[in-house]
Short mmCIF file of C-alpha atoms in Angstrom, two decimals:
data_model
loop_
_atom_site.label_atom_id
_atom_site.label_comp_id
_atom_site.label_asym_id
_atom_site.label_seq_id
_atom_site.Cartn_x
_atom_site.Cartn_y
_atom_site.Cartn_z
CA UNK A 1018 -106.47 -89.50 16.12
CA UNK A 1019 -103.42 -91.47 14.95
CA UNK A 1020 -104.15 -94.63 12.96
CA UNK A 1021 -103.53 -97.98 14.61
CA UNK A 1022 -99.89 -99.05 14.05
CA UNK A 1023 -101.07 -102.25 12.36
CA UNK A 1024 -101.95 -100.34 9.17
CA UNK A 1025 -98.25 -100.03 8.36
CA UNK A 1026 -98.00 -103.81 8.09
CA UNK A 1027 -101.38 -104.63 6.61
CA UNK A 1028 -104.14 -102.86 4.70
CA UNK A 1029 -105.76 -99.70 6.02
CA UNK A 1030 -108.94 -100.56 4.13
CA UNK A 1031 -109.24 -104.05 5.61
CA UNK A 1032 -108.46 -102.67 9.07
CA UNK A 1033 -111.26 -100.12 8.69
CA UNK A 1034 -113.55 -102.98 7.72
CA UNK A 1035 -112.92 -104.99 10.90
CA UNK A 1036 -111.79 -102.43 13.48
CA UNK A 1037 -115.22 -102.37 15.12
CA UNK A 1038 -114.95 -106.14 15.66
CA UNK A 1039 -111.91 -105.65 17.89
CA UNK A 1040 -112.37 -105.21 21.63
CA UNK A 1041 -110.30 -102.56 23.42
CA UNK A 1042 -108.16 -105.41 24.73
CA UNK A 1043 -107.74 -106.77 21.21
CA UNK A 1044 -106.66 -103.40 19.83
CA UNK A 1045 -104.20 -102.82 22.65
CA UNK A 1046 -102.74 -106.32 22.36
CA UNK A 1047 -102.38 -105.91 18.59
CA UNK A 1048 -100.52 -102.62 19.09
CA UNK A 1049 -98.13 -104.28 21.57
CA UNK A 1050 -97.60 -107.12 19.14
CA UNK A 1051 -96.76 -104.77 16.26
CA UNK A 1052 -94.15 -102.96 18.35
CA UNK A 1053 -92.68 -106.20 19.72
CA UNK A 1054 -92.51 -107.65 16.23
CA UNK A 1055 -90.70 -104.64 14.78
CA UNK A 1056 -88.40 -103.94 17.73
CA UNK A 1057 -87.57 -107.45 18.95
CA UNK A 1058 -88.56 -110.25 16.59
CA UNK A 1059 -87.54 -108.94 13.16
CA UNK A 1060 -84.03 -107.88 14.25
CA UNK A 1061 -83.54 -111.39 15.71
CA UNK A 1062 -84.57 -113.53 12.74
CA UNK A 1063 -81.14 -113.80 11.13
CA UNK A 1064 -79.52 -114.43 14.50
CA UNK A 1065 -81.96 -117.30 15.17
CA UNK A 1066 -81.00 -118.97 11.89
CA UNK A 1067 -77.31 -118.41 12.62
CA UNK A 1068 -77.67 -120.09 16.02
CA UNK A 1069 -78.69 -123.41 14.43
CA UNK A 1070 -75.42 -125.36 14.07
CA UNK A 1071 -74.37 -126.66 10.68
CA UNK A 1072 -73.20 -129.92 12.26
CA UNK A 1073 -75.68 -132.64 11.21
CA UNK A 1074 -75.91 -134.02 14.75
CA UNK A 1075 -75.78 -130.88 16.88
CA UNK A 1076 -78.45 -129.05 14.86
CA UNK A 1077 -81.00 -131.56 16.21
CA UNK A 1078 -79.91 -131.05 19.81
CA UNK A 1079 -80.09 -127.27 19.80
CA UNK A 1080 -82.57 -125.01 21.56
CA UNK A 1081 -82.17 -121.68 19.77
CA UNK A 1082 -81.07 -119.18 22.46
CA UNK A 1083 -82.56 -116.01 20.99
CA UNK A 1084 -86.00 -117.60 20.63
CA UNK A 1085 -85.95 -118.54 24.32
CA UNK A 1086 -85.02 -114.94 25.16
CA UNK A 1087 -87.88 -113.65 23.00
CA UNK A 1088 -90.30 -116.01 24.75
CA UNK A 1089 -89.48 -114.51 28.13
CA UNK A 1090 -90.04 -110.98 26.81
CA UNK A 1091 -93.25 -111.91 24.98
CA UNK A 1092 -94.77 -113.56 28.03
CA UNK A 1093 -94.01 -110.52 30.20
CA UNK A 1094 -95.84 -108.39 27.64
CA UNK A 1095 -98.88 -110.68 27.65
CA UNK A 1096 -98.16 -111.77 24.06
CA UNK A 1097 -98.60 -115.46 24.79
CA UNK A 1098 -100.90 -118.23 23.47
CA UNK A 1099 -102.82 -115.64 21.48
CA UNK A 1100 -104.32 -118.33 19.22
CA UNK A 1101 -106.35 -119.93 22.03
CA UNK A 1102 -109.65 -118.05 22.35
CA UNK A 1103 -111.26 -117.84 25.77
CA UNK A 1104 -114.64 -117.98 24.02
CA UNK A 1105 -114.04 -121.63 23.13
CA UNK A 1106 -111.55 -122.49 25.89
CA UNK A 1107 -112.64 -120.46 28.93
CA UNK A 1108 -110.26 -122.18 31.34
CA UNK A 1109 -107.08 -121.85 29.29
CA UNK A 1110 -107.72 -119.26 26.56
CA UNK A 1111 -107.07 -115.55 26.17
CA UNK A 1112 -109.82 -112.95 25.54
CA UNK A 1113 -109.30 -112.78 21.78
CA UNK A 1114 -111.55 -113.86 18.93
CA UNK A 1115 -110.36 -115.72 15.85
CA UNK A 1116 -110.74 -112.61 13.72
CA UNK A 1117 -108.58 -110.66 16.18
CA UNK A 1118 -105.96 -113.38 16.09
CA UNK A 1119 -106.19 -113.48 12.28
CA UNK A 1120 -104.67 -110.02 12.04
CA UNK A 1121 -102.02 -110.87 14.63
CA UNK A 1122 -101.09 -114.08 12.82
CA UNK A 1123 -100.65 -112.14 9.58
CA UNK A 1124 -98.10 -109.94 11.33
CA UNK A 1125 -96.31 -113.01 12.71
CA UNK A 1126 -96.25 -114.55 9.23
CA UNK A 1127 -93.81 -111.86 8.19
CA UNK A 1128 -91.25 -113.32 10.59
CA UNK A 1129 -91.55 -116.99 9.64
CA UNK A 1130 -91.84 -119.76 12.23
CA UNK A 1131 -89.52 -117.89 14.59
CA UNK A 1132 -92.09 -115.15 15.20
CA UNK A 1133 -94.89 -117.58 16.01
CA UNK A 1134 -92.71 -119.72 18.26
CA UNK A 1135 -91.61 -116.67 20.23
CA UNK A 1136 -95.25 -116.17 21.26
CA UNK A 1137 -95.98 -119.89 21.81
CA UNK A 1138 -98.25 -119.77 18.77
CA UNK A 1139 -96.47 -122.19 16.43
CA UNK A 1140 -97.62 -125.43 14.86
CA UNK A 1141 -97.96 -128.26 15.64
CA UNK A 1142 -98.22 -127.18 19.29
CA UNK A 1143 -101.20 -124.92 18.64
CA UNK A 1144 -103.34 -127.73 17.27
CA UNK A 1145 -102.19 -130.15 19.96
CA UNK A 1146 -103.02 -127.66 22.69
CA UNK A 1147 -106.49 -127.25 21.23
CA UNK A 1148 -106.96 -131.03 21.18
CA UNK A 1149 -105.92 -131.39 24.80
CA UNK A 1150 -107.90 -128.34 25.90
CA UNK A 1151 -111.08 -129.55 24.19
CA UNK A 1152 -110.85 -133.33 24.48
CA UNK A 1153 -108.20 -134.11 27.09
CA UNK A 1154 -109.00 -135.54 30.52
CA UNK A 1155 -107.99 -133.52 33.60
CA UNK A 1156 -105.05 -135.90 34.06
CA UNK A 1157 -103.94 -135.46 30.43
CA UNK A 1158 -104.27 -131.69 30.68
CA UNK A 1159 -102.23 -131.46 33.87
CA UNK A 1160 -99.47 -133.68 32.50
CA UNK A 1161 -99.21 -132.37 28.92
CA UNK A 1162 -101.39 -129.32 28.25
CA UNK A 1163 -100.11 -127.11 31.07
CA UNK A 1164 -96.42 -127.57 30.13
CA UNK A 1165 -97.31 -126.84 26.49
CA UNK A 1166 -99.24 -123.71 27.47
CA UNK A 1167 -96.25 -122.61 29.54
CA UNK A 1168 -93.85 -123.21 26.64
CA UNK A 1169 -91.86 -125.67 28.73
CA UNK A 1170 -92.12 -128.51 26.20
CA UNK A 1171 -93.03 -129.01 22.55
CA UNK A 1172 -95.07 -131.69 20.78
CA UNK A 1173 -95.80 -133.55 17.54
CA UNK A 1174 -99.00 -134.68 15.86
CA UNK A 1175 -98.38 -138.08 14.29
CA UNK A 1176 -100.89 -138.81 11.55
CA UNK A 1177 -99.42 -138.98 8.02
CA UNK A 1178 -98.13 -142.42 7.03
CA UNK A 1179 -95.63 -143.77 4.60
CA UNK A 1180 -96.74 -146.33 1.97
CA UNK A 1181 -100.43 -145.33 2.11
CA UNK A 1182 -102.46 -142.45 0.68
CA UNK A 1183 -103.06 -140.81 4.02
CA UNK A 1184 -104.69 -137.70 2.58
CA UNK A 1185 -107.70 -139.99 3.09
CA UNK A 1186 -107.33 -140.64 6.81
CA UNK A 1187 -109.43 -143.79 6.47
CA UNK A 1188 -106.37 -145.42 4.85
CA UNK A 1189 -104.23 -145.05 7.97
CA UNK A 1190 -102.91 -148.44 9.04
CA UNK A 1191 -101.04 -147.77 12.30
CA UNK A 1192 -102.35 -150.30 14.79
CA UNK A 1193 -103.70 -149.16 18.14
CA UNK A 1194 -104.78 -152.12 20.30
CA UNK A 1195 -105.83 -152.57 23.87
CA UNK A 1196 -104.02 -155.23 25.87
CA UNK A 1197 -105.27 -155.27 29.45
CA UNK A 1198 -104.61 -151.87 31.01
CA UNK A 1199 -102.24 -150.85 28.22
CA UNK A 1200 -102.47 -149.60 24.64
CA UNK A 1201 -100.00 -151.02 22.13
CA UNK A 1202 -99.03 -148.96 19.06
CA UNK A 1203 -97.35 -150.24 15.91
CA UNK A 1204 -96.97 -148.11 12.80
CA UNK A 1205 -94.79 -146.25 10.30
CA UNK A 1206 -95.31 -142.48 10.06
CA UNK A 1207 -93.54 -139.68 8.24
CA UNK A 1208 -93.66 -135.90 7.78
CA UNK A 1209 -94.29 -135.62 11.51
CA UNK A 1210 -93.60 -131.96 12.23
CA UNK A 1211 -91.85 -131.11 15.48
CA UNK A 1212 -90.65 -134.64 16.16
CA UNK A 1213 -86.97 -133.69 15.80
CA UNK A 1214 -87.02 -130.97 18.45
CA UNK A 1215 -85.13 -131.87 21.64
CA UNK A 1216 -87.92 -130.18 23.64
CA UNK A 1217 -90.63 -132.41 22.12
CA UNK A 1218 -91.89 -134.63 24.92
CA UNK A 1219 -95.20 -135.90 23.56
CA UNK A 1220 -96.70 -137.25 20.33
CA UNK A 1221 -100.42 -137.39 19.63
CA UNK A 1222 -100.69 -140.50 17.47
CA UNK A 1223 -103.64 -141.36 15.26
CA UNK A 1224 -104.15 -144.97 14.25
CA UNK A 1225 -106.68 -147.69 13.58
CA UNK A 1226 -108.17 -149.22 16.71
CA UNK A 1227 -111.27 -150.91 15.23
CA UNK A 1228 -110.56 -151.85 11.57
CA UNK A 1229 -113.69 -154.00 11.30
CA UNK A 1230 -116.12 -151.28 12.37
CA UNK A 1231 -118.85 -150.86 9.74
CA UNK A 1232 -118.50 -147.09 10.06
CA UNK A 1233 -115.11 -146.17 8.51
CA UNK A 1234 -115.11 -142.94 10.51
CA UNK A 1235 -115.24 -144.82 13.82
CA UNK A 1236 -112.23 -147.05 13.19
CA UNK A 1237 -109.57 -144.58 14.35
CA UNK A 1238 -108.42 -143.36 17.75
CA UNK A 1239 -105.87 -140.84 19.06
CA UNK A 1240 -103.39 -141.81 21.77
CA UNK A 1241 -100.87 -139.79 23.76
CA UNK A 1242 -97.37 -141.24 23.39
CA UNK A 1243 -94.39 -139.86 25.34
CA UNK A 1244 -91.57 -139.07 22.91
CA UNK A 1245 -89.12 -141.12 24.97
CA UNK A 1246 -91.37 -144.19 25.27
CA UNK A 1247 -89.59 -147.47 24.41
CA UNK A 1248 -90.21 -148.34 20.76
CA UNK A 1249 -90.50 -144.76 19.47
CA UNK A 1250 -87.82 -144.56 16.77
CA UNK A 1251 -87.12 -141.34 14.89
CA UNK A 1252 -85.64 -142.62 11.63
CA UNK A 1253 -84.68 -139.41 9.83
CA UNK A 1254 -85.71 -135.83 9.17
CA UNK A 1255 -87.46 -135.30 5.84
CA UNK A 1256 -86.25 -132.41 3.67
CA UNK A 1257 -88.37 -129.92 1.74
CA UNK A 1258 -86.44 -128.65 -1.30
CA UNK A 1259 -83.29 -129.41 0.70
CA UNK A 1260 -84.40 -127.66 3.91
CA UNK A 1261 -84.57 -129.87 7.01
CA UNK A 1262 -86.15 -127.18 9.25
CA UNK A 1263 -83.96 -128.16 12.20
CA UNK A 1264 -84.41 -128.38 15.09
CA UNK A 1265 -88.15 -129.00 14.68
CA UNK A 1266 -88.00 -131.04 11.50
CA UNK A 1267 -90.58 -133.21 9.73
CA UNK A 1268 -89.56 -136.70 10.70
CA UNK A 1269 -90.07 -140.29 9.69
CA UNK A 1270 -90.97 -142.33 12.77
CA UNK A 1271 -91.56 -146.00 13.50
CA UNK A 1272 -93.65 -147.00 16.51
CA UNK A 1273 -92.68 -150.57 17.39
CA UNK A 1274 -94.66 -152.23 20.17
CA UNK A 1275 -94.98 -148.93 22.01
CA UNK A 1276 -96.92 -149.40 25.23
CA UNK A 1277 -98.74 -146.62 27.07
CA UNK A 1278 -101.35 -146.65 29.86
CA UNK A 1279 -105.02 -146.95 28.93
CA UNK A 1280 -105.46 -143.47 30.41
CA UNK A 1281 -103.50 -142.06 27.42
CA UNK A 1282 -106.46 -142.60 25.09
CA UNK A 1283 -107.88 -139.22 24.05
CA UNK A 1284 -111.67 -138.73 24.32
CA UNK A 1285 -112.55 -142.40 23.67
CA UNK A 1286 -112.24 -145.35 21.30
CA UNK A 1287 -113.20 -144.56 17.71
CA UNK A 1288 -113.19 -140.79 18.22
CA UNK A 1289 -110.14 -140.09 16.06
CA UNK A 1290 -111.97 -138.45 13.16
CA UNK A 1291 -113.92 -136.25 15.53
CA UNK A 1292 -110.67 -135.11 17.12
CA UNK A 1293 -108.82 -134.35 13.89
CA UNK A 1294 -111.73 -132.40 12.46
CA UNK A 1295 -111.84 -130.29 15.60
CA UNK A 1296 -108.08 -129.84 15.43
CA UNK A 1297 -107.57 -129.10 11.75
CA UNK A 1298 -110.16 -126.36 11.24
CA UNK A 1299 -108.50 -123.62 13.29
CA UNK A 1300 -105.01 -124.90 12.40
CA UNK A 1301 -105.67 -124.62 8.67
CA UNK A 1302 -106.86 -121.05 9.00
CA UNK A 1303 -103.83 -120.14 11.15
CA UNK A 1304 -101.59 -121.33 8.31
CA UNK A 1305 -103.53 -119.13 5.90
CA UNK A 1306 -103.25 -116.09 8.14
CA UNK A 1307 -99.49 -116.45 8.38
CA UNK A 1308 -99.22 -117.09 4.63
CA UNK A 1309 -100.75 -113.72 3.90
CA UNK A 1310 -98.12 -112.09 6.10
CA UNK A 1311 -95.37 -113.98 4.28
CA UNK A 1312 -96.75 -112.89 0.91
CA UNK A 1313 -96.93 -109.28 2.06
CA UNK A 1314 -93.32 -109.44 3.22
CA UNK A 1315 -92.26 -110.93 -0.12
CA UNK A 1316 -93.99 -108.12 -2.00
CA UNK A 1317 -92.21 -105.56 0.17
CA UNK A 1318 -88.89 -107.21 -0.68
CA UNK A 1319 -89.74 -107.20 -4.38
CA UNK A 1320 -90.56 -103.47 -4.37
CA UNK A 1321 -87.33 -102.72 -2.50
CA UNK A 1322 -85.33 -104.70 -5.06
CA UNK A 1323 -86.73 -103.13 -8.21
CA UNK A 1324 -86.37 -99.59 -6.77
CA UNK A 1325 -82.89 -100.10 -5.27
CA UNK A 1326 -80.44 -97.49 -6.72
CA UNK A 1327 -77.59 -99.96 -6.19
CA UNK A 1328 -79.28 -102.32 -8.64
CA UNK A 1329 -79.49 -99.84 -11.50
CA UNK A 1330 -78.16 -100.99 -14.85
CA UNK A 1331 -77.43 -98.61 -17.70
CA UNK A 1332 -78.61 -95.76 -15.49
CA UNK A 1333 -82.10 -97.16 -14.88
CA UNK A 1334 -83.93 -98.95 -12.08
CA UNK A 1335 -84.76 -102.58 -12.75
CA UNK A 1336 -88.41 -101.76 -13.40
CA UNK A 1337 -87.50 -99.14 -16.02
CA UNK A 1338 -85.75 -101.33 -18.58
CA UNK A 1339 -87.76 -101.31 -21.77
CA UNK A 1340 -91.43 -100.57 -22.11
CA UNK A 1341 -92.44 -104.23 -22.03
CA UNK A 1342 -90.34 -105.11 -18.96
CA UNK A 1343 -91.44 -101.91 -17.22
CA UNK A 1344 -95.07 -102.81 -17.74
CA UNK A 1345 -94.45 -106.40 -16.68
CA UNK A 1346 -92.86 -105.45 -13.34
CA UNK A 1347 -95.54 -102.88 -12.56
CA UNK A 1348 -98.26 -105.36 -13.49
CA UNK A 1349 -96.73 -108.09 -11.35
CA UNK A 1350 -96.57 -105.77 -8.35
CA UNK A 1351 -100.19 -104.72 -8.88
CA UNK A 1352 -101.31 -108.34 -9.33
CA UNK A 1353 -99.56 -109.35 -6.13
CA UNK A 1354 -101.18 -106.56 -4.16
CA UNK A 1355 -104.63 -107.39 -5.53
CA UNK A 1356 -104.24 -111.09 -4.71
CA UNK A 1357 -103.05 -110.38 -1.17
CA UNK A 1358 -105.97 -108.03 -0.48
CA UNK A 1359 -108.48 -110.54 -1.87
CA UNK A 1360 -107.02 -113.44 0.12
CA UNK A 1361 -107.01 -111.42 3.31
CA UNK A 1362 -110.74 -110.75 3.04
CA UNK A 1363 -111.32 -114.45 2.43
CA UNK A 1364 -109.39 -115.40 5.56
CA UNK A 1365 -111.05 -112.73 7.69
CA UNK A 1366 -114.48 -113.99 6.65
CA UNK A 1367 -113.47 -117.56 7.55
CA UNK A 1368 -112.17 -116.42 10.95
CA UNK A 1369 -115.40 -114.55 11.62
CA UNK A 1370 -117.42 -117.62 10.67
CA UNK A 1371 -115.37 -119.74 13.11
CA UNK A 1372 -116.13 -117.20 15.83
CA UNK A 1373 -119.85 -117.47 15.12
CA UNK A 1374 -120.21 -121.21 14.41
CA UNK A 1375 -116.88 -122.81 15.42
CA UNK A 1376 -114.80 -124.67 12.86
CA UNK A 1377 -117.56 -127.15 11.97
CA UNK A 1378 -119.82 -124.33 10.83
CA UNK A 1379 -117.07 -122.74 8.75
CA UNK A 1380 -115.90 -125.75 6.73
CA UNK A 1381 -116.71 -124.14 3.37
CA UNK A 1382 -114.88 -120.92 4.18
CA UNK A 1383 -111.91 -122.79 5.66
CA UNK A 1384 -111.74 -125.11 2.64
CA UNK A 1385 -111.73 -122.23 0.16
CA UNK A 1386 -109.03 -120.39 2.09
CA UNK A 1387 -106.95 -123.56 2.34
CA UNK A 1388 -106.48 -123.92 -1.42
CA UNK A 1389 -106.63 -120.26 -2.45
CA UNK A 1390 -104.23 -118.65 0.02
CA UNK A 1391 -101.13 -120.91 -0.28
CA UNK A 1392 -101.38 -120.80 -4.09
CA UNK A 1393 -101.60 -117.01 -3.94
CA UNK A 1394 -98.63 -116.74 -1.56
CA UNK A 1395 -96.49 -119.06 -3.68
CA UNK A 1396 -97.21 -116.88 -6.71
CA UNK A 1397 -96.27 -113.67 -4.93
CA UNK A 1398 -93.02 -115.15 -3.59
CA UNK A 1399 -92.18 -116.56 -7.02
CA UNK A 1400 -92.49 -113.08 -8.56
CA UNK A 1401 -90.23 -111.65 -5.87
CA UNK A 1402 -87.67 -114.39 -6.51
CA UNK A 1403 -87.73 -113.52 -10.21
CA UNK A 1404 -87.03 -109.88 -9.40
CA UNK A 1405 -84.02 -110.89 -7.29
CA UNK A 1406 -82.58 -113.10 -9.99
CA UNK A 1407 -80.21 -115.85 -8.91
CA UNK A 1408 -79.85 -114.30 -5.46
CA UNK A 1409 -83.55 -114.90 -4.88
CA UNK A 1410 -82.97 -118.65 -5.14
CA UNK A 1411 -80.02 -118.68 -2.75
CA UNK A 1412 -79.49 -118.89 0.99
CA UNK A 1413 -78.55 -115.20 0.99
CA UNK A 1414 -82.23 -114.29 0.71
CA UNK A 1415 -85.15 -115.66 2.70
CA UNK A 1416 -87.41 -116.04 -0.33
CA UNK A 1417 -86.34 -119.57 -1.25
CA UNK A 1418 -87.01 -121.01 2.22
CA UNK A 1419 -90.22 -118.99 2.38
CA UNK A 1420 -91.36 -120.56 -0.88
CA UNK A 1421 -90.49 -124.05 0.36
CA UNK A 1422 -92.63 -123.55 3.44
CA UNK A 1423 -95.57 -122.12 1.53
CA UNK A 1424 -95.42 -124.83 -1.12
CA UNK A 1425 -95.61 -127.41 1.65
CA UNK A 1426 -98.93 -125.93 2.79
CA UNK A 1427 -100.53 -126.97 -0.48
CA UNK A 1428 -100.14 -130.54 0.80
CA UNK A 1429 -100.18 -130.14 4.59
CA UNK A 1430 -103.55 -130.76 6.29
CA UNK A 1431 -104.80 -132.20 3.00
CA UNK A 1432 -103.80 -131.41 -0.60
CA UNK A 1433 -105.46 -128.66 -2.62
CA UNK A 1434 -107.44 -131.24 -4.58
CA UNK A 1435 -109.18 -132.56 -1.47
CA UNK A 1436 -110.36 -129.12 -0.41
CA UNK A 1437 -111.39 -128.20 -3.96
CA UNK A 1438 -113.41 -131.41 -4.18
CA UNK A 1439 -115.10 -130.78 -0.84
CA UNK A 1440 -115.96 -127.18 -1.68
CA UNK A 1441 -117.25 -128.20 -5.11
CA UNK A 1442 -119.44 -130.91 -3.60
CA UNK A 1443 -120.86 -128.42 -1.12
CA UNK A 1444 -121.70 -126.10 -3.98
CA UNK A 1445 -123.46 -128.89 -5.90
CA UNK A 1446 -125.72 -129.47 -2.90
CA UNK A 1447 -127.23 -126.08 -3.68
CA UNK A 1448 -128.53 -127.38 -7.03
CA UNK A 1449 -132.06 -128.43 -5.88
CA UNK A 1450 -132.65 -125.02 -4.33
CA UNK A 1451 -131.37 -123.27 -7.44
CA UNK A 1452 -133.65 -125.31 -9.69
CA UNK A 1453 -136.62 -124.59 -7.45
CA UNK A 1454 -135.96 -120.84 -7.46
CA UNK A 1455 -135.46 -120.89 -11.23
CA UNK A 1456 -138.84 -122.60 -11.69
CA UNK A 1457 -140.52 -120.09 -9.40
CA UNK A 1458 -138.93 -117.22 -11.31
CA UNK A 1459 -140.11 -118.69 -14.60
CA UNK A 1460 -143.69 -118.79 -13.34
CA UNK A 1461 -143.48 -115.17 -12.19
CA UNK A 1462 -141.92 -114.09 -15.50
CA UNK A 1463 -144.72 -115.84 -17.41
CA UNK A 1464 -147.33 -114.11 -15.29
CA UNK A 1465 -145.72 -110.70 -15.85
CA UNK A 1466 -145.45 -111.29 -19.61
CA UNK A 1467 -149.02 -112.57 -19.82
CA UNK A 1468 -150.33 -109.55 -17.98
CA UNK A 1469 -148.49 -107.34 -20.48
CA UNK A 1470 -150.03 -109.30 -23.38
CA UNK A 1471 -146.78 -110.85 -24.46
CA UNK A 1472 -146.59 -114.54 -25.18
CA UNK A 1473 -143.66 -116.35 -23.60
CA UNK A 1474 -141.65 -118.59 -25.96
CA UNK A 1475 -139.66 -120.27 -23.15
#
């Protein structure tokens, strides 16, 4: 029996580990995705970038033609909204588990944001669709979720703020107030992904609706704001290492006396933290899945470079120059492979835990993946850039933009330090149990030693 085509783009060993967790539908969908990725998406990546105008105005008004063409093909093949599991979203989801999507997202990660968008599986829309599917009213779902699920519009999640340390969401100052049958929003946000896209029609805005509430986690609410509502002002796109990521962008936005109907409140007053926790869990792990694919692609590029006959100098391949350099290149390749394999297992375990206990029951696994995987991927890409020399830093190779995106993930959805702190605190909670078991073991050891006629000195 021929191996599943996915093994050519991932690890045969890890596939053997999880193959029995895939349904027949999952295996067949994964096979279709692999073929579509290789035959349609990868050959179109450079064209997609070329179709973004250089003009500083037009690049923010452009809908990339080849991505729209890929969307039509993907939907016909049933490769659409794969991130949304029917287990958790029976009305809107597809019959895939998180662990099945984990492998698919790794494949998509090899093609950058273009691959995910072609399948309607790109951030921030994925998280926003989950919010609306889980917490949205029927009216909100009909107006905003259905068009998002159909890929007719795009969206933004407006949380991070300028001038405050918004990695602690309790610091958010954007004002959300009720005035009669309306909600009034005033605030200054930035790094709002997707806000520059001409197809973006809706922002999900988080702000402070009850600043005097004794419970700091009940002070925030989330409100639906149409992108064209009066008072919504996109100030500028933010750049990451010089990349503006047009047409989606990561924008600075001011909401000035923006008024929306009371019916645009999501879930209820003071439910903002509940919403973002439900949103961020799966979204964080999706980023990690794609990061592993990006790292794998970077390693492939590195191996191609150091074994390229056209890059020989003095009659030798790049990896053959001098015993020390030879060993260094081989070691860096081996280290990259080992780190990718380790990170993949970490992400697969987190995805499986989400399937069993939803995101809330997988916070430890998600937190570990969130700070381990982007660091790993940055390291692998950095080694590939080194192998390419100056070209690896330039626009002629995809490694520099890949690194910029991966480096961003060490801050997006919370910086590494926040996740490390949370994981460490969870570990410390195990201390009482560890002390208890150690005391019990000591008693048993003493009894065993006493029975053997040996006096314990501990």
